[in-house]
Amino acid sequence: MSGQAPSPRIIGLTGGIGMGKTTVSDYLDKTYQLPILDADIYAREAVQPGSIVLEAIVNRYQSKILLLDGTLDRRQLGEIIFTQPSERIWLDEQIHPYVRQALSRDRDRLIQHSHQTIVLVIPLLFEAQMTDLITEIWVVSCSPDQQIQRLMQRGALSLEQANARINSQMAIAEKRDRADVVLENTSTLEDLLEQVDRAIDHPFSPNSTKSYG
Ligand code: ATP
């Protein structure tokens, strides 16, 4: 017997906006106690007061892009980047290197602490070309109608804003094509979570794309 440790399983969880990433990662956290690294949290960290990214943003849009307390006015920035694609590309170029480096650093720390399965939630996994950080791609997917309905129910976005965000991302069909595991979130929560149970029980082998729906 060789004493080599098995390679860690690094799940990259993605999908369209509002399709169910957080629902799945919360479940993996609570039910399986898996460590979760969330790209959105690092993306917020990247623009904290004093950061070089926030400085670049202020240089580009002037200090009117800040709230009175000196933090980024995310709502205003959202209006800019989701109506002007070139500005979104510019912003992504500022933020993604920080997110990649932080995800990679914390993933490696978890591996050093002997975690065998780690989950990276990366909404822009493909768009930001971060698939090299993981060993297995899970895409949570639902229909366009369900996506809009769930986003509207959450109440934070108008229909126009929701559509602008959806259209800024890679089409879900393309994400599904690149998935190792597709989680069909088209029915009940129970149905979704049963698919997660099955996917966790069967680590991806590179021979087939699995759909648990
Ligand atoms: P975001 O991209 O905005 O971070 P997300 O992909 O993390 O979203 P969730 O927050 O998990 O998506 O889900 C979006 C909304 O849809 C939430 O309010 C969630 O409770 C609801 N939802 C998720 N799955 C289902 C389901 N199967 N049936 C009904 N509602 C659902």
PDB file of N, CA, C and O in Angstrom, residues 93-159:
ATOM      1  N   GLU A  93     -12.244  42.766 -14.520  1.00  0.00           N
ATOM      2  CA  GLU A  93     -10.773  42.668 -14.626  1.00  0.00           C
ATOM      3  C   GLU A  93     -10.086  43.165 -13.354  1.00  0.00           C
ATOM      4  O   GLU A  93      -8.984  42.736 -13.024  1.00  0.00           O
ATOM      5  N   GLN A  94     -10.732  44.100 -12.650  1.00  0.00           N
ATOM      6  CA  GLN A  94     -10.142  44.591 -11.395  1.00  0.00           C
ATOM      7  C   GLN A  94     -10.344  43.584 -10.265  1.00  0.00           C
ATOM      8  O   GLN A  94      -9.456  43.355  -9.451  1.00  0.00           O
ATOM      9  N   ILE A  95     -11.542  42.977 -10.248  1.00  0.00           N
ATOM     10  CA  ILE A  95     -11.929  42.177  -9.080  1.00  0.00           C
ATOM     11  C   ILE A  95     -11.499  40.710  -9.194  1.00  0.00           C
ATOM     12  O   ILE A  95     -11.081  40.107  -8.202  1.00  0.00           O
ATOM     13  N   HIS A  96     -11.589  40.127 -10.378  1.00  0.00           N
ATOM     14  CA  HIS A  96     -11.362  38.681 -10.504  1.00  0.00           C
ATOM     15  C   HIS A  96      -9.983  38.212 -10.049  1.00  0.00           C
ATOM     16  O   HIS A  96      -9.886  37.153  -9.412  1.00  0.00           O
ATOM     17  N   PRO A  97      -8.901  38.952 -10.327  1.00  0.00           N
ATOM     18  CA  PRO A  97      -7.594  38.462  -9.840  1.00  0.00           C
ATOM     19  C   PRO A  97      -7.566  38.322  -8.324  1.00  0.00           C
ATOM     20  O   PRO A  97      -7.009  37.362  -7.785  1.00  0.00           O
ATOM     21  N   TYR A  98      -8.194  39.278  -7.614  1.00  0.00           N
ATOM     22  CA  TYR A  98      -8.242  39.196  -6.142  1.00  0.00           C
ATOM     23  C   TYR A  98      -9.033  37.954  -5.715  1.00  0.00           C
ATOM     24  O   TYR A  98      -8.612  37.202  -4.829  1.00  0.00           O
ATOM     25  N   VAL A  99     -10.176  37.745  -6.353  1.00  0.00           N
ATOM     26  CA  VAL A  99     -11.046  36.619  -5.984  1.00  0.00           C
ATOM     27  C   VAL A  99     -10.325  35.298  -6.251  1.00  0.00           C
ATOM     28  O   VAL A  99     -10.326  34.391  -5.411  1.00  0.00           O
ATOM     29  N   ARG A 100      -9.693  35.194  -7.395  1.00  0.00           N
ATOM     30  CA  ARG A 100      -8.970  33.959  -7.737  1.00  0.00           C
ATOM     31  C   ARG A 100      -7.878  33.666  -6.702  1.00  0.00           C
ATOM     32  O   ARG A 100      -7.753  32.549  -6.210  1.00  0.00           O
ATOM     33  N   GLN A 101      -7.118  34.700  -6.376  1.00  0.00           N
ATOM     34  CA  GLN A 101      -5.994  34.499  -5.459  1.00  0.00           C
ATOM     35  C   GLN A 101      -6.500  34.094  -4.075  1.00  0.00           C
ATOM     36  O   GLN A 101      -5.961  33.190  -3.432  1.00  0.00           O
ATOM     37  N   ALA A 102      -7.581  34.735  -3.620  1.00  0.00           N
ATOM     38  CA  ALA A 102      -8.120  34.440  -2.282  1.00  0.00           C
ATOM     39  C   ALA A 102      -8.754  33.044  -2.229  1.00  0.00           C
ATOM     40  O   ALA A 102      -8.580  32.309  -1.257  1.00  0.00           O
ATOM     41  N   LEU A 103      -9.477  32.691  -3.282  1.00  0.00           N
ATOM     42  CA  LEU A 103     -10.083  31.351  -3.332  1.00  0.00           C
ATOM     43  C   LEU A 103      -8.999  30.282  -3.306  1.00  0.00           C
ATOM     44  O   LEU A 103      -9.083  29.298  -2.570  1.00  0.00           O
ATOM     45  N   SER A 104      -7.975  30.507  -4.098  1.00  0.00           N
ATOM     46  CA  SER A 104      -6.889  29.545  -4.213  1.00  0.00           C
ATOM     47  C   SER A 104      -6.146  29.410  -2.873  1.00  0.00           C
ATOM     48  O   SER A 104      -5.874  28.296  -2.405  1.00  0.00           O
ATOM     49  N   ARG A 105      -5.881  30.544  -2.241  1.00  0.00           N
ATOM     50  CA  ARG A 105      -5.193  30.548  -0.931  1.00  0.00           C
ATOM     51  C   ARG A 105      -6.004  29.777   0.119  1.00  0.00           C
ATOM     52  O   ARG A 105      -5.481  28.876   0.789  1.00  0.00           O
ATOM     53  N   ASP A 106      -7.280  30.080   0.224  1.00  0.00           N
ATOM     54  CA  ASP A 106      -8.087  29.452   1.279  1.00  0.00           C
ATOM     55  C   ASP A 106      -8.395  27.992   0.970  1.00  0.00           C
ATOM     56  O   ASP A 106      -8.479  27.159   1.877  1.00  0.00           O
ATOM     57  N   ARG A 107      -8.538  27.671  -0.310  1.00  0.00           N
ATOM     58  CA  ARG A 107      -8.695  26.260  -0.698  1.00  0.00           C
ATOM     59  C   ARG A 107      -7.445  25.474  -0.257  1.00  0.00           C
ATOM     60  O   ARG A 107      -7.543  24.413   0.343  1.00  0.00           O
ATOM     61  N   ASP A 108      -6.266  26.025  -0.532  1.00  0.00           N
ATOM     62  CA  ASP A 108      -5.028  25.311  -0.180  1.00  0.00           C
ATOM     63  C   ASP A 108      -4.886  25.164   1.335  1.00  0.00           C
ATOM     64  O   ASP A 108      -4.409  24.136   1.820  1.00  0.00           O
ATOM     65  N   ARG A 109      -5.328  26.170   2.063  1.00  0.00           N
ATOM     66  CA  ARG A 109      -5.288  26.058   3.539  1.00  0.00           C
ATOM     67  C   ARG A 109      -6.179  24.917   4.023  1.00  0.00           C
ATOM     68  O   ARG A 109      -5.806  24.157   4.909  1.00  0.00           O
ATOM     69  N   LEU A 110      -7.365  24.837   3.438  1.00  0.00           N
ATOM     70  CA  LEU A 110      -8.286  23.760   3.830  1.00  0.00           C
ATOM     71  C   LEU A 110      -7.700  22.398   3.490  1.00  0.00           C
ATOM     72  O   LEU A 110      -7.809  21.452   4.264  1.00  0.00           O
ATOM     73  N   ILE A 111      -7.050  22.299   2.336  1.00  0.00           N
ATOM     74  CA  ILE A 111      -6.424  21.022   1.955  1.00  0.00           C
ATOM     75  C   ILE A 111      -5.323  20.673   2.961  1.00  0.00           C
ATOM     76  O   ILE A 111      -5.222  19.531   3.417  1.00  0.00           O
ATOM     77  N   GLN A 112      -4.543  21.693   3.323  1.00  0.00           N
ATOM     78  CA  GLN A 112      -3.476  21.441   4.312  1.00  0.00           C
ATOM     79  C   GLN A 112      -4.041  20.969   5.642  1.00  0.00           C
ATOM     80  O   GLN A 112      -3.398  20.235   6.379  1.00  0.00           O
ATOM     81  N   HIS A 113      -5.273  21.416   5.950  1.00  0.00           N
ATOM     82  CA  HIS A 113      -5.909  20.975   7.190  1.00  0.00           C
ATOM     83  C   HIS A 113      -6.712  19.685   6.987  1.00  0.00           C
ATOM     84  O   HIS A 113      -7.626  19.387   7.755  1.00  0.00           O
ATOM     85  N   SER A 114      -6.356  18.966   5.924  1.00  0.00           N
ATOM     86  CA  SER A 114      -6.868  17.614   5.669  1.00  0.00           C
ATOM     87  C   SER A 114      -8.346  17.536   5.282  1.00  0.00           C
ATOM     88  O   SER A 114      -8.969  16.483   5.426  1.00  0.00           O
ATOM     89  N   HIS A 115      -8.920  18.627   4.811  1.00  0.00           N
ATOM     90  CA  HIS A 115     -10.296  18.530   4.288  1.00  0.00           C
ATOM     91  C   HIS A 115     -10.258  17.804   2.952  1.00  0.00           C
ATOM     92  O   HIS A 115      -9.504  18.184   2.061  1.00  0.00           O
ATOM     93  N   GLN A 116     -11.084  16.796   2.821  1.00  0.00           N
ATOM     94  CA  GLN A 116     -11.057  15.977   1.600  1.00  0.00           C
ATOM     95  C   GLN A 116     -12.046  16.477   0.549  1.00  0.00           C
ATOM     96  O   GLN A 116     -11.865  16.236  -0.626  1.00  0.00           O
ATOM     97  N   THR A 117     -13.089  17.144   1.006  1.00  0.00           N
ATOM     98  CA  THR A 117     -14.073  17.693   0.059  1.00  0.00           C
ATOM     99  C   THR A 117     -14.323  19.154   0.422  1.00  0.00           C
ATOM    100  O   THR A 117     -14.605  19.473   1.572  1.00  0.00           O
ATOM    101  N   ILE A 118     -14.184  20.007  -0.574  1.00  0.00           N
ATOM    102  CA  ILE A 118     -14.312  21.454  -0.372  1.00  0.00           C
ATOM    103  C   ILE A 118     -15.221  21.986  -1.475  1.00  0.00           C
ATOM    104  O   ILE A 118     -15.172  21.496  -2.611  1.00  0.00           O
ATOM    105  N   VAL A 119     -16.050  22.978  -1.125  1.00  0.00           N
ATOM    106  CA  VAL A 119     -16.977  23.538  -2.119  1.00  0.00           C
ATOM    107  C   VAL A 119     -16.600  24.993  -2.392  1.00  0.00           C
ATOM    108  O   VAL A 119     -16.492  25.800  -1.466  1.00  0.00           O
ATOM    109  N   LEU A 120     -16.405  25.303  -3.661  1.00  0.00           N
ATOM    110  CA  LEU A 120     -16.181  26.693  -4.063  1.00  0.00           C
ATOM    111  C   LEU A 120     -17.427  27.157  -4.820  1.00  0.00           C
ATOM    112  O   LEU A 120     -17.771  26.569  -5.857  1.00  0.00           O
ATOM    113  N   VAL A 121     -18.119  28.163  -4.285  1.00  0.00           N
ATOM    114  CA  VAL A 121     -19.289  28.711  -4.985  1.00  0.00           C
ATOM    115  C   VAL A 121     -18.791  29.870  -5.843  1.00  0.00           C
ATOM    116  O   VAL A 121     -18.333  30.890  -5.312  1.00  0.00           O
ATOM    117  N   ILE A 122     -18.865  29.684  -7.157  1.00  0.00           N
ATOM    118  CA  ILE A 122     -18.304  30.700  -8.065  1.00  0.00           C
ATOM    119  C   ILE A 122     -19.333  31.010  -9.150  1.00  0.00           C
ATOM    120  O   ILE A 122     -19.410  30.314 -10.173  1.00  0.00           O
ATOM    121  N   PRO A 123     -20.155  32.053  -8.919  1.00  0.00           N
ATOM    122  CA  PRO A 123     -21.208  32.352  -9.912  1.00  0.00           C
ATOM    123  C   PRO A 123     -20.639  32.509 -11.331  1.00  0.00           C
ATOM    124  O   PRO A 123     -21.252  32.057 -12.283  1.00  0.00           O
ATOM    125  N   LEU A 124     -19.474  33.155 -11.457  1.00  0.00           N
ATOM    126  CA  LEU A 124     -18.896  33.383 -12.786  1.00  0.00           C
ATOM    127  C   LEU A 124     -17.747  32.409 -13.058  1.00  0.00           C
ATOM    128  O   LEU A 124     -16.704  32.788 -13.592  1.00  0.00           O
ATOM    129  N   LEU A 125     -17.947  31.163 -12.673  1.00  0.00           N
ATOM    130  CA  LEU A 125     -16.898  30.138 -12.819  1.00  0.00           C
ATOM    131  C   LEU A 125     -16.326  30.101 -14.242  1.00  0.00           C
ATOM    132  O   LEU A 125     -15.110  30.068 -14.426  1.00  0.00           O
ATOM    133  N   PHE A 126     -17.208  30.086 -15.232  1.00  0.00           N
ATOM    134  CA  PHE A 126     -16.741  29.970 -16.623  1.00  0.00           C
ATOM    135  C   PHE A 126     -16.311  31.335 -17.155  1.00  0.00           C
ATOM    136  O   PHE A 126     -15.271  31.468 -17.785  1.00  0.00           O
ATOM    137  N   GLU A 127     -17.141  32.350 -16.884  1.00  0.00           N
ATOM    138  CA  GLU A 127     -16.861  33.678 -17.413  1.00  0.00           C
ATOM    139  C   GLU A 127     -15.496  34.178 -16.927  1.00  0.00           C
ATOM    140  O   GLU A 127     -14.757  34.832 -17.655  1.00  0.00           O
ATOM    141  N   ALA A 128     -15.167  33.856 -15.666  1.00  0.00           N
ATOM    142  CA  ALA A 128     -13.903  34.334 -15.088  1.00  0.00           C
ATOM    143  C   ALA A 128     -12.784  33.296 -15.239  1.00  0.00           C
ATOM    144  O   ALA A 128     -11.698  33.486 -14.688  1.00  0.00           O
ATOM    145  N   GLN A 129     -13.070  32.240 -15.955  1.00  0.00           N
ATOM    146  CA  GLN A 129     -12.069  31.199 -16.245  1.00  0.00           C
ATOM    147  C   GLN A 129     -11.388  30.692 -14.984  1.00  0.00           C
ATOM    148  O   GLN A 129     -10.165  30.757 -14.836  1.00  0.00           O
ATOM    149  N   MET A 130     -12.200  30.192 -14.061  1.00  0.00           N
ATOM    150  CA  MET A 130     -11.650  29.690 -12.799  1.00  0.00           C
ATOM    151  C   MET A 130     -11.804  28.172 -12.666  1.00  0.00           C
ATOM    152  O   MET A 130     -11.642  27.634 -11.577  1.00  0.00           O
ATOM    153  N   THR A 131     -12.087  27.475 -13.764  1.00  0.00           N
ATOM    154  CA  THR A 131     -12.321  26.037 -13.651  1.00  0.00           C
ATOM    155  C   THR A 131     -11.053  25.275 -13.232  1.00  0.00           C
ATOM    156  O   THR A 131     -11.151  24.153 -12.751  1.00  0.00           O
ATOM    157  N   ASP A 132      -9.899  25.878 -13.401  1.00  0.00           N
ATOM    158  CA  ASP A 132      -8.667  25.192 -12.982  1.00  0.00           C
ATOM    159  C   ASP A 132      -8.542  25.113 -11.456  1.00  0.00           C
ATOM    160  O   ASP A 132      -7.711  24.364 -10.949  1.00  0.00           O
ATOM    161  N   LEU A 133      -9.376  25.850 -10.736  1.00  0.00           N
ATOM    162  CA  LEU A 133      -9.295  25.838  -9.266  1.00  0.00           C
ATOM    163  C   LEU A 133     -10.008  24.633  -8.657  1.00  0.00           C
ATOM    164  O   LEU A 133      -9.910  24.390  -7.460  1.00  0.00           O
ATOM    165  N   ILE A 134     -10.763  23.903  -9.480  1.00  0.00           N
ATOM    166  CA  ILE A 134     -11.637  22.863  -8.934  1.00  0.00           C
ATOM    167  C   ILE A 134     -11.419  21.539  -9.663  1.00  0.00           C
ATOM    168  O   ILE A 134     -10.757  21.503 -10.700  1.00  0.00           O
ATOM    169  N   THR A 135     -12.009  20.462  -9.121  1.00  0.00           N
ATOM    170  CA  THR A 135     -11.873  19.164  -9.787  1.00  0.00           C
ATOM    171  C   THR A 135     -13.203  18.668 -10.352  1.00  0.00           C
ATOM    172  O   THR A 135     -13.239  17.669 -11.054  1.00  0.00           O
ATOM    173  N   GLU A 136     -14.297  19.356 -10.026  1.00  0.00           N
ATOM    174  CA  GLU A 136     -15.622  18.860 -10.394  1.00  0.00           C
ATOM    175  C   GLU A 136     -16.561  20.060 -10.551  1.00  0.00           C
ATOM    176  O   GLU A 136     -16.614  20.904  -9.667  1.00  0.00           O
ATOM    177  N   ILE A 137     -17.272  20.121 -11.655  1.00  0.00           N
ATOM    178  CA  ILE A 137     -18.158  21.272 -11.918  1.00  0.00           C
ATOM    179  C   ILE A 137     -19.615  20.874 -11.715  1.00  0.00           C
ATOM    180  O   ILE A 137     -20.117  19.972 -12.397  1.00  0.00           O
ATOM    181  N   TRP A 138     -20.293  21.545 -10.782  1.00  0.00           N
ATOM    182  CA  TRP A 138     -21.730  21.335 -10.579  1.00  0.00           C
ATOM    183  C   TRP A 138     -22.467  22.592 -11.063  1.00  0.00           C
ATOM    184  O   TRP A 138     -22.144  23.710 -10.621  1.00  0.00           O
ATOM    185  N   VAL A 139     -23.443  22.396 -11.924  1.00  0.00           N
ATOM    186  CA  VAL A 139     -24.262  23.518 -12.394  1.00  0.00           C
ATOM    187  C   VAL A 139     -25.688  23.329 -11.889  1.00  0.00           C
ATOM    188  O   VAL A 139     -26.309  22.297 -12.147  1.00  0.00           O
ATOM    189  N   VAL A 140     -26.189  24.324 -11.143  1.00  0.00           N
ATOM    190  CA  VAL A 140     -27.595  24.312 -10.721  1.00  0.00           C
ATOM    191  C   VAL A 140     -28.381  25.038 -11.802  1.00  0.00           C
ATOM    192  O   VAL A 140     -28.003  26.141 -12.214  1.00  0.00           O
ATOM    193  N   SER A 141     -29.482  24.434 -12.220  1.00  0.00           N
ATOM    194  CA  SER A 141     -30.178  24.952 -13.392  1.00  0.00           C
ATOM    195  C   SER A 141     -31.688  24.935 -13.174  1.00  0.00           C
ATOM    196  O   SER A 141     -32.220  24.031 -12.525  1.00  0.00           O
ATOM    197  N   CYS A 142     -32.377  25.942 -13.694  1.00  0.00           N
ATOM    198  CA  CYS A 142     -33.841  25.917 -13.732  1.00  0.00           C
ATOM    199  C   CYS A 142     -34.274  26.579 -15.028  1.00  0.00           C
ATOM    200  O   CYS A 142     -33.426  27.024 -15.815  1.00  0.00           O
ATOM    201  N   SER A 143     -35.566  26.655 -15.273  1.00  0.00           N
ATOM    202  CA  SER A 143     -36.029  27.260 -16.526  1.00  0.00           C
ATOM    203  C   SER A 143     -35.932  28.781 -16.421  1.00  0.00           C
ATOM    204  O   SER A 143     -35.929  29.335 -15.315  1.00  0.00           O
ATOM    205  N   PRO A 144     -35.873  29.483 -17.547  1.00  0.00           N
ATOM    206  CA  PRO A 144     -35.825  30.949 -17.522  1.00  0.00           C
ATOM    207  C   PRO A 144     -37.021  31.543 -16.769  1.00  0.00           C
ATOM    208  O   PRO A 144     -36.875  32.512 -16.015  1.00  0.00           O
ATOM    209  N   ASP A 145     -38.209  30.952 -16.940  1.00  0.00           N
ATOM    210  CA  ASP A 145     -39.401  31.470 -16.250  1.00  0.00           C
ATOM    211  C   ASP A 145     -39.262  31.332 -14.736  1.00  0.00           C
ATOM    212  O   ASP A 145     -39.598  32.245 -13.977  1.00  0.00           O
ATOM    213  N   GLN A 146     -38.771  30.155 -14.301  1.00  0.00           N
ATOM    214  CA  GLN A 146     -38.579  29.947 -12.856  1.00  0.00           C
ATOM    215  C   GLN A 146     -37.516  30.909 -12.316  1.00  0.00           C
ATOM    216  O   GLN A 146     -37.649  31.433 -11.213  1.00  0.00           O
ATOM    217  N   GLN A 147     -36.486  31.115 -13.103  1.00  0.00           N
ATOM    218  CA  GLN A 147     -35.401  32.012 -12.667  1.00  0.00           C
ATOM    219  C   GLN A 147     -35.948  33.417 -12.405  1.00  0.00           C
ATOM    220  O   GLN A 147     -35.721  34.004 -11.348  1.00  0.00           O
ATOM    221  N   ILE A 148     -36.709  33.935 -13.381  1.00  0.00           N
ATOM    222  CA  ILE A 148     -37.284  35.279 -13.230  1.00  0.00           C
ATOM    223  C   ILE A 148     -38.245  35.310 -12.045  1.00  0.00           C
ATOM    224  O   ILE A 148     -38.198  36.213 -11.200  1.00  0.00           O
ATOM    225  N   GLN A 149     -39.077  34.285 -11.954  1.00  0.00           N
ATOM    226  CA  GLN A 149     -40.080  34.233 -10.874  1.00  0.00           C
ATOM    227  C   GLN A 149     -39.395  34.244  -9.502  1.00  0.00           C
ATOM    228  O   GLN A 149     -39.797  34.976  -8.602  1.00  0.00           O
ATOM    229  N   ARG A 150     -38.336  33.441  -9.350  1.00  0.00           N
ATOM    230  CA  ARG A 150     -37.645  33.369  -8.058  1.00  0.00           C
ATOM    231  C   ARG A 150     -36.898  34.663  -7.756  1.00  0.00           C
ATOM    232  O   ARG A 150     -36.874  35.126  -6.613  1.00  0.00           O
ATOM    233  N   LEU A 151     -36.329  35.266  -8.791  1.00  0.00           N
ATOM    234  CA  LEU A 151     -35.644  36.550  -8.569  1.00  0.00           C
ATOM    235  C   LEU A 151     -36.643  37.631  -8.164  1.00  0.00           C
ATOM    236  O   LEU A 151     -36.384  38.441  -7.276  1.00  0.00           O
ATOM    237  N   MET A 152     -37.801  37.635  -8.810  1.00  0.00           N
ATOM    238  CA  MET A 152     -38.841  38.626  -8.505  1.00  0.00           C
ATOM    239  C   MET A 152     -39.358  38.429  -7.082  1.00  0.00           C
ATOM    240  O   MET A 152     -39.568  39.388  -6.345  1.00  0.00           O
ATOM    241  N   GLN A 153     -39.530  37.142  -6.699  1.00  0.00           N
ATOM    242  CA  GLN A 153     -40.054  36.837  -5.356  1.00  0.00           C
ATOM    243  C   GLN A 153     -39.126  37.369  -4.280  1.00  0.00           C
ATOM    244  O   GLN A 153     -39.550  37.776  -3.213  1.00  0.00           O
ATOM    245  N   ARG A 154     -37.833  37.336  -4.577  1.00  0.00           N
ATOM    246  CA  ARG A 154     -36.863  37.829  -3.601  1.00  0.00           C
ATOM    247  C   ARG A 154     -37.000  39.338  -3.421  1.00  0.00           C
ATOM    248  O   ARG A 154     -36.613  39.876  -2.392  1.00  0.00           O
ATOM    249  N   GLY A 155     -37.488  39.999  -4.490  1.00  0.00           N
ATOM    250  CA  GLY A 155     -37.911  41.383  -4.350  1.00  0.00           C
ATOM    251  C   GLY A 155     -36.836  42.454  -4.446  1.00  0.00           C
ATOM    252  O   GLY A 155     -37.139  43.632  -4.419  1.00  0.00           O
ATOM    253  N   ALA A 156     -35.590  42.079  -4.621  1.00  0.00           N
ATOM    254  CA  ALA A 156     -34.540  43.108  -4.606  1.00  0.00           C
ATOM    255  C   ALA A 156     -34.356  43.782  -5.967  1.00  0.00           C
ATOM    256  O   ALA A 156     -33.791  44.863  -6.050  1.00  0.00           O
ATOM    257  N   LEU A 157     -34.865  43.123  -7.030  1.00  0.00           N
ATOM    258  CA  LEU A 157     -34.600  43.632  -8.378  1.00  0.00           C
ATOM    259  C   LEU A 157     -35.895  43.852  -9.142  1.00  0.00           C
ATOM    260  O   LEU A 157     -36.855  43.100  -8.970  1.00  0.00           O
ATOM    261  N   SER A 158     -35.889  44.865 -10.028  1.00  0.00           N
ATOM    262  CA  SER A 158     -37.021  45.019 -10.954  1.00  0.00           C
ATOM    263  C   SER A 158     -36.842  43.989 -12.071  1.00  0.00           C
ATOM    264  O   SER A 158     -35.756  43.408 -12.233  1.00  0.00           O
ATOM    265  N   LEU A 159     -37.892  43.803 -12.869  1.00  0.00           N
ATOM    266  CA  LEU A 159     -37.805  42.856 -13.984  1.00  0.00           C
ATOM    267  C   LEU A 159     -36.675  43.259 -14.936  1.00  0.00           C
ATOM    268  O   LEU A 159     -35.892  42.414 -15.395  1.00  0.00           O
TER     269      LEU A 159
END
